[in-house]
């Protein structure tokens, strides 16, 4: 009961609204904490992983990443929402791994794995993945997940204590919540709500940056074709890819408005 009261109190204090979709969410961790944890986790991943030697991959990923984050930040600014990404340190790296995967930490640190780039095919394909990953960060999905997990595991009171220390345990939990799997060995998939929301925002974001959103359904079809048998973790919350495609088609007119308004 006490836990319940603390949680409801926290919930009242910590309700936020996702830009563009308007979904209400529970984010209990201060943004500055998420940003610090992201920087620390990213440094750890980079120190353990190998960067790609493919300069074409790295150049394209950085180019697309910069274009999309610039477009997103200018949109947020125009709508008085610039605080959403305040303090984010956007970074774009390609890791030498055949995995079909990519992720973005809550503080804006992005990694693509070499394995996903042939599926992307070109900059439009990279923009589909990039938009989706940036959307997870803009919509604070990592904070939401970590808040839920910490609230469930420890109750509200321990939350601030756990975050104060930033020991390896906290960093591991953060990586799990951020969807950064390869180094930890386990990947907690984003919920379907988060995936669908990242698809939607990602489609708008790529369109705002001048990448044709109509390339998104084709990209996801290629991902699906590549993953027959065991689906990659990137797709694991989407057992039914036709849902994903029809969801994208439903919001395509709005994405095309952003695309054409440039
Ligand atoms: Zn995702």
Tab-separated table of C-alpha atoms and ligand atoms in Angstrom:
chain	number	residue	atom	x	y	z
A	1	UNK	CA	0.000	0.000	0.000
A	2	UNK	CA	2.790	2.365	0.947
A	3	UNK	CA	4.499	1.497	-2.319
A	4	UNK	CA	1.309	2.234	-4.182
A	5	UNK	CA	1.008	5.668	-2.613
A	6	UNK	CA	4.621	6.489	-3.432
A	7	UNK	CA	4.134	5.303	-6.985
A	8	UNK	CA	0.979	7.337	-7.509
A	9	UNK	CA	2.738	10.345	-6.060
A	10	UNK	CA	5.678	9.794	-8.388
A	11	UNK	CA	3.288	9.336	-11.256
A	12	UNK	CA	1.620	12.685	-10.594
A	13	UNK	CA	5.013	14.329	-10.448
A	14	UNK	CA	6.318	12.615	-13.515
A	15	UNK	CA	3.689	12.674	-16.221
A	16	UNK	CA	5.025	13.876	-19.540
A	17	UNK	CA	3.536	14.052	-23.013
A	18	UNK	CA	5.211	12.655	-26.112
A	19	UNK	CA	5.626	15.323	-28.827
A	20	UNK	CA	3.406	14.862	-31.898
A	21	UNK	CA	1.608	11.708	-30.749
A	22	UNK	CA	0.337	13.338	-27.529
A	23	UNK	CA	0.618	10.100	-25.533
A	24	UNK	CA	0.938	10.596	-21.775
A	25	UNK	CA	3.885	8.792	-20.235
A	26	UNK	CA	5.488	8.096	-16.857
A	27	UNK	CA	9.075	9.373	-16.752
A	28	UNK	CA	10.488	9.557	-13.236
A	29	UNK	CA	14.176	10.016	-13.948
A	30	UNK	CA	15.565	13.537	-14.398
A	31	UNK	CA	16.709	14.158	-17.944
A	32	UNK	CA	20.180	15.146	-16.721
A	33	UNK	CA	20.544	11.678	-15.149
A	34	UNK	CA	19.481	9.960	-18.372
A	35	UNK	CA	21.975	12.042	-20.321
A	36	UNK	CA	24.824	11.237	-17.912
A	37	UNK	CA	23.954	7.522	-17.941
A	38	UNK	CA	23.811	7.533	-21.737
A	39	UNK	CA	27.237	9.130	-22.060
A	40	UNK	CA	28.737	6.621	-19.646
A	41	UNK	CA	27.016	3.626	-21.280
A	42	UNK	CA	28.001	4.757	-24.775
A	43	UNK	CA	31.644	5.176	-23.795
A	44	UNK	CA	31.546	1.669	-22.377
A	45	UNK	CA	29.989	0.202	-25.527
A	46	UNK	CA	32.533	1.941	-27.774
A	47	UNK	CA	35.442	0.774	-25.631
A	48	UNK	CA	34.275	-2.844	-25.947
A	49	UNK	CA	33.060	-2.820	-29.542
A	50	UNK	CA	34.959	-2.459	-32.784
A	51	UNK	CA	34.163	0.471	-35.046
A	52	UNK	CA	33.461	-0.307	-38.694
A	53	UNK	CA	36.313	0.221	-41.122
A	54	UNK	CA	33.825	0.809	-43.937
A	55	UNK	CA	34.174	4.548	-44.491
A	56	UNK	CA	31.180	4.674	-46.877
A	57	UNK	CA	28.913	3.248	-44.180
A	58	UNK	CA	30.199	5.652	-41.549
A	59	UNK	CA	29.970	8.698	-43.811
A	60	UNK	CA	26.395	7.892	-44.888
A	61	UNK	CA	25.184	7.161	-41.364
A	62	UNK	CA	26.658	10.420	-40.061
A	63	UNK	CA	25.272	12.451	-42.957
A	64	UNK	CA	21.738	11.060	-42.538
A	65	UNK	CA	21.931	11.340	-38.753
A	66	UNK	CA	22.964	14.984	-38.825
A	67	UNK	CA	20.309	15.909	-41.349
A	68	UNK	CA	17.512	14.261	-39.367
A	69	UNK	CA	18.538	15.604	-35.960
A	70	UNK	CA	18.852	19.109	-37.432
A	71	UNK	CA	15.333	18.847	-38.887
A	72	UNK	CA	13.899	17.457	-35.634
A	73	UNK	CA	15.522	20.128	-33.485
A	74	UNK	CA	14.304	22.876	-35.757
A	75	UNK	CA	10.763	21.423	-35.622
A	76	UNK	CA	10.912	21.250	-31.802
A	77	UNK	CA	12.164	24.816	-31.630
A	78	UNK	CA	9.385	26.095	-33.888
A	79	UNK	CA	6.882	24.468	-31.559
A	80	UNK	CA	8.479	25.667	-28.330
A	81	UNK	CA	9.503	22.131	-27.433
A	82	UNK	CA	13.281	22.584	-27.599
A	83	UNK	CA	13.620	21.501	-23.952
A	84	UNK	CA	12.773	17.950	-25.075
A	85	UNK	CA	16.257	17.373	-26.517
A	86	UNK	CA	18.145	19.868	-24.375
A	87	UNK	CA	21.575	18.517	-23.457
A	88	UNK	CA	21.424	15.661	-25.970
A	89	UNK	CA	24.840	14.881	-27.437
A	90	UNK	CA	24.048	13.426	-30.866
A	91	UNK	CA	26.689	10.956	-32.038
A	92	UNK	CA	26.599	8.520	-34.938
A	93	UNK	CA	28.842	5.455	-35.194
A	94	UNK	CA	28.852	2.200	-37.141
A	95	UNK	CA	29.980	-0.911	-35.279
A	96	UNK	CA	31.711	-3.865	-36.947
A	97	UNK	CA	29.088	-6.563	-36.468
A	98	UNK	CA	26.942	-8.607	-38.808
A	99	UNK	CA	23.905	-8.102	-36.592
A	100	UNK	CA	20.838	-6.497	-38.173
A	101	UNK	CA	20.517	-3.860	-35.542
A	102	UNK	CA	20.715	-0.203	-34.595
A	103	UNK	CA	19.902	1.788	-31.477
A	104	UNK	CA	19.898	5.260	-30.001
A	105	UNK	CA	20.529	6.034	-26.357
A	106	UNK	CA	18.263	8.487	-24.511
A	107	UNK	CA	21.018	11.122	-24.685
A	108	UNK	CA	21.246	10.892	-28.487
A	109	UNK	CA	24.172	8.474	-28.934
A	110	UNK	CA	23.464	6.290	-31.957
A	111	UNK	CA	24.959	3.044	-33.221
A	112	UNK	CA	24.295	1.180	-36.449
A	113	UNK	CA	25.650	-2.347	-36.921
A	114	UNK	CA	27.252	-3.097	-40.301
A	115	UNK	CA	24.794	-5.941	-40.873
A	116	UNK	CA	21.791	-3.641	-41.257
A	117	UNK	CA	23.360	-1.385	-43.904
A	118	UNK	CA	22.938	-3.718	-46.908
A	119	UNK	CA	19.244	-3.981	-45.934
A	120	UNK	CA	19.026	-0.179	-45.835
A	121	UNK	CA	20.460	-0.142	-49.394
A	122	UNK	CA	20.759	3.655	-49.611
A	123	UNK	CA	20.357	6.863	-47.622
A	124	UNK	CA	16.556	6.615	-47.702
A	125	UNK	CA	16.797	3.196	-46.046
A	126	UNK	CA	19.292	4.518	-43.499
A	127	UNK	CA	16.864	7.385	-42.824
A	128	UNK	CA	14.060	4.911	-42.011
A	129	UNK	CA	16.167	3.289	-39.293
A	130	UNK	CA	17.701	6.594	-38.165
A	131	UNK	CA	14.302	8.289	-37.860
A	132	UNK	CA	12.956	5.347	-35.866
A	133	UNK	CA	15.934	5.315	-33.478
A	134	UNK	CA	15.973	9.089	-32.984
A	135	UNK	CA	12.250	8.853	-32.249
A	136	UNK	CA	12.936	6.473	-29.333
A	137	UNK	CA	15.209	9.163	-27.842
A	138	UNK	CA	12.915	12.133	-28.534
A	139	UNK	CA	9.934	10.255	-27.081
A	140	UNK	CA	11.979	9.371	-23.968
A	141	UNK	CA	11.233	5.661	-24.281
A	142	UNK	CA	14.437	4.760	-22.399
A	143	UNK	CA	13.443	6.919	-19.447
A	144	UNK	CA	9.938	5.485	-19.478
A	145	UNK	CA	11.243	1.910	-19.496
A	146	UNK	CA	13.807	2.531	-16.820
A	147	UNK	CA	11.239	4.339	-14.663
A	148	UNK	CA	8.862	1.403	-14.972
A	149	UNK	CA	11.556	-1.142	-14.196
A	150	UNK	CA	12.972	0.735	-11.251
A	151	UNK	CA	9.507	1.407	-9.884
A	152	UNK	CA	8.649	-2.274	-10.172
A	153	UNK	CA	11.908	-3.593	-8.802
A	154	UNK	CA	12.668	-1.152	-6.063
A	155	UNK	CA	9.708	1.062	-5.394
A	156	UNK	CA	9.904	4.806	-5.715
A	157	UNK	CA	12.134	5.616	-2.766
A	158	UNK	CA	15.100	3.533	-3.908
A	159	UNK	CA	14.980	5.109	-7.335
A	160	UNK	CA	16.922	8.235	-6.549
A	161	UNK	CA	19.372	6.221	-4.421
A	162	UNK	CA	20.016	3.787	-7.245
A	163	UNK	CA	20.681	6.617	-9.635
A	164	UNK	CA	22.984	8.485	-7.302
A	165	UNK	CA	25.626	5.797	-7.277
A	166	UNK	CA	25.786	5.007	-11.021
A	167	UNK	CA	27.563	1.757	-10.290
A	168	UNK	CA	27.943	-1.051	-12.826
A	169	UNK	CA	24.592	-2.499	-11.798
A	170	UNK	CA	22.821	0.772	-12.625
A	171	UNK	CA	24.666	1.067	-15.929
A	172	UNK	CA	23.716	-2.531	-16.831
A	173	UNK	CA	20.106	-1.791	-16.019
A	174	UNK	CA	20.274	1.383	-18.088
A	175	UNK	CA	21.724	-0.463	-21.076
A	176	UNK	CA	18.984	-3.039	-20.806
A	177	UNK	CA	16.343	-0.329	-20.653
A	178	UNK	CA	17.936	1.552	-23.555
A	179	UNK	CA	17.790	-1.550	-25.744
A	180	UNK	CA	21.546	-1.800	-26.046
A	181	UNK	CA	21.969	-5.522	-26.208
A	182	UNK	CA	25.132	-6.776	-27.816
A	183	UNK	CA	27.533	-6.008	-25.003
A	184	UNK	CA	25.274	-7.125	-22.205
A	185	UNK	CA	24.069	-10.305	-23.858
A	186	UNK	CA	20.390	-9.771	-23.199
A	187	UNK	CA	18.117	-7.407	-25.025
A	188	UNK	CA	14.875	-6.228	-23.617
A	189	UNK	CA	12.692	-5.499	-26.603
A	190	UNK	CA	10.804	-2.242	-26.695
A	191	UNK	CA	7.101	-2.693	-26.141
A	192	UNK	CA	4.821	-2.662	-29.114
A	193	UNK	CA	3.506	0.753	-28.057
A	194	UNK	CA	7.020	2.136	-28.176
A	195	UNK	CA	7.811	0.478	-31.487
A	196	UNK	CA	4.648	1.758	-33.135
A	197	UNK	CA	5.252	5.236	-31.763
A	198	UNK	CA	8.883	5.196	-32.965
A	199	UNK	CA	7.686	4.100	-36.415
A	200	UNK	CA	5.234	6.992	-36.537
A	201	UNK	CA	7.588	9.712	-35.276
A	202	UNK	CA	10.431	8.253	-37.315
A	203	UNK	CA	8.381	8.560	-40.493
A	204	UNK	CA	7.665	12.252	-39.779
A	205	UNK	CA	11.290	12.919	-38.832
A	206	UNK	CA	12.756	11.435	-42.028
A	207	UNK	CA	10.179	13.350	-44.076
A	208	UNK	CA	11.044	16.642	-42.345
A	209	UNK	CA	14.685	16.047	-43.273
A	210	UNK	CA	13.803	15.493	-46.938
A	211	UNK	CA	13.972	11.689	-47.125
A	212	UNK	CA	11.015	10.129	-48.901
A	213	UNK	CA	8.883	8.389	-46.248
A	214	UNK	CA	7.464	6.094	-48.922
A	215	UNK	CA	10.696	4.104	-48.713
A	216	UNK	CA	9.775	2.943	-45.189
A	217	UNK	CA	7.330	0.110	-46.006
A	218	UNK	CA	9.824	-1.330	-48.507
A	219	UNK	CA	12.612	-1.239	-45.948
A	220	UNK	CA	10.545	-3.142	-43.384
A	221	UNK	CA	9.595	-5.709	-46.048
A	222	UNK	CA	13.302	-6.243	-46.778
A	223	UNK	CA	14.001	-6.614	-43.043
A	224	UNK	CA	11.242	-9.169	-42.796
A	225	UNK	CA	12.574	-11.120	-45.781
A	226	UNK	CA	16.058	-11.206	-44.264
A	227	UNK	CA	14.815	-12.503	-40.969
A	228	UNK	CA	12.883	-15.631	-41.935
A	229	UNK	CA	13.494	-18.253	-39.312
A	230	UNK	CA	14.700	-16.519	-36.183
A	231	UNK	CA	13.678	-12.864	-36.234
A	232	UNK	CA	16.436	-10.438	-35.264
A	233	UNK	CA	15.943	-8.673	-31.961
A	234	UNK	CA	15.201	-5.507	-33.871
A	235	UNK	CA	11.950	-7.129	-35.013
A	236	UNK	CA	11.179	-9.303	-32.043
A	237	UNK	CA	8.254	-7.241	-30.801
A	238	UNK	CA	6.695	-7.353	-34.234
A	239	UNK	CA	5.595	-10.896	-34.940
A	240	UNK	CA	3.122	-9.525	-37.453
A	241	UNK	CA	4.916	-7.297	-39.974
A	242	UNK	CA	1.700	-6.624	-41.907
A	243	UNK	CA	0.519	-4.577	-38.902
A	244	UNK	CA	3.615	-2.467	-39.127
A	245	UNK	CA	3.163	-1.844	-42.860
A	246	UNK	CA	-0.536	-0.977	-42.574
A	247	UNK	CA	0.242	1.326	-39.651
A	248	UNK	CA	2.834	3.111	-41.804
A	249	UNK	CA	0.407	3.384	-44.726
A	250	UNK	CA	-2.213	4.902	-42.409
A	251	UNK	CA	0.061	7.763	-41.334
A	252	UNK	CA	1.753	8.159	-44.735
A	253	UNK	CA	-0.454	11.114	-45.832
A	254	UNK	CA	0.636	13.134	-42.795
A	255	UNK	CA	4.284	12.195	-43.373
A	256	UNK	CA	3.965	13.258	-47.023
A	257	UNK	CA	2.686	16.647	-45.856
A	258	UNK	CA	5.930	17.144	-43.931
A	259	UNK	CA	7.893	15.891	-46.925
A	260	UNK	CA	6.154	18.234	-49.373
A	261	UNK	CA	6.175	21.227	-47.032
A	262	UNK	CA	9.931	21.530	-47.246
B	1	LIG	ZN1	12.596	0.402	-32.058
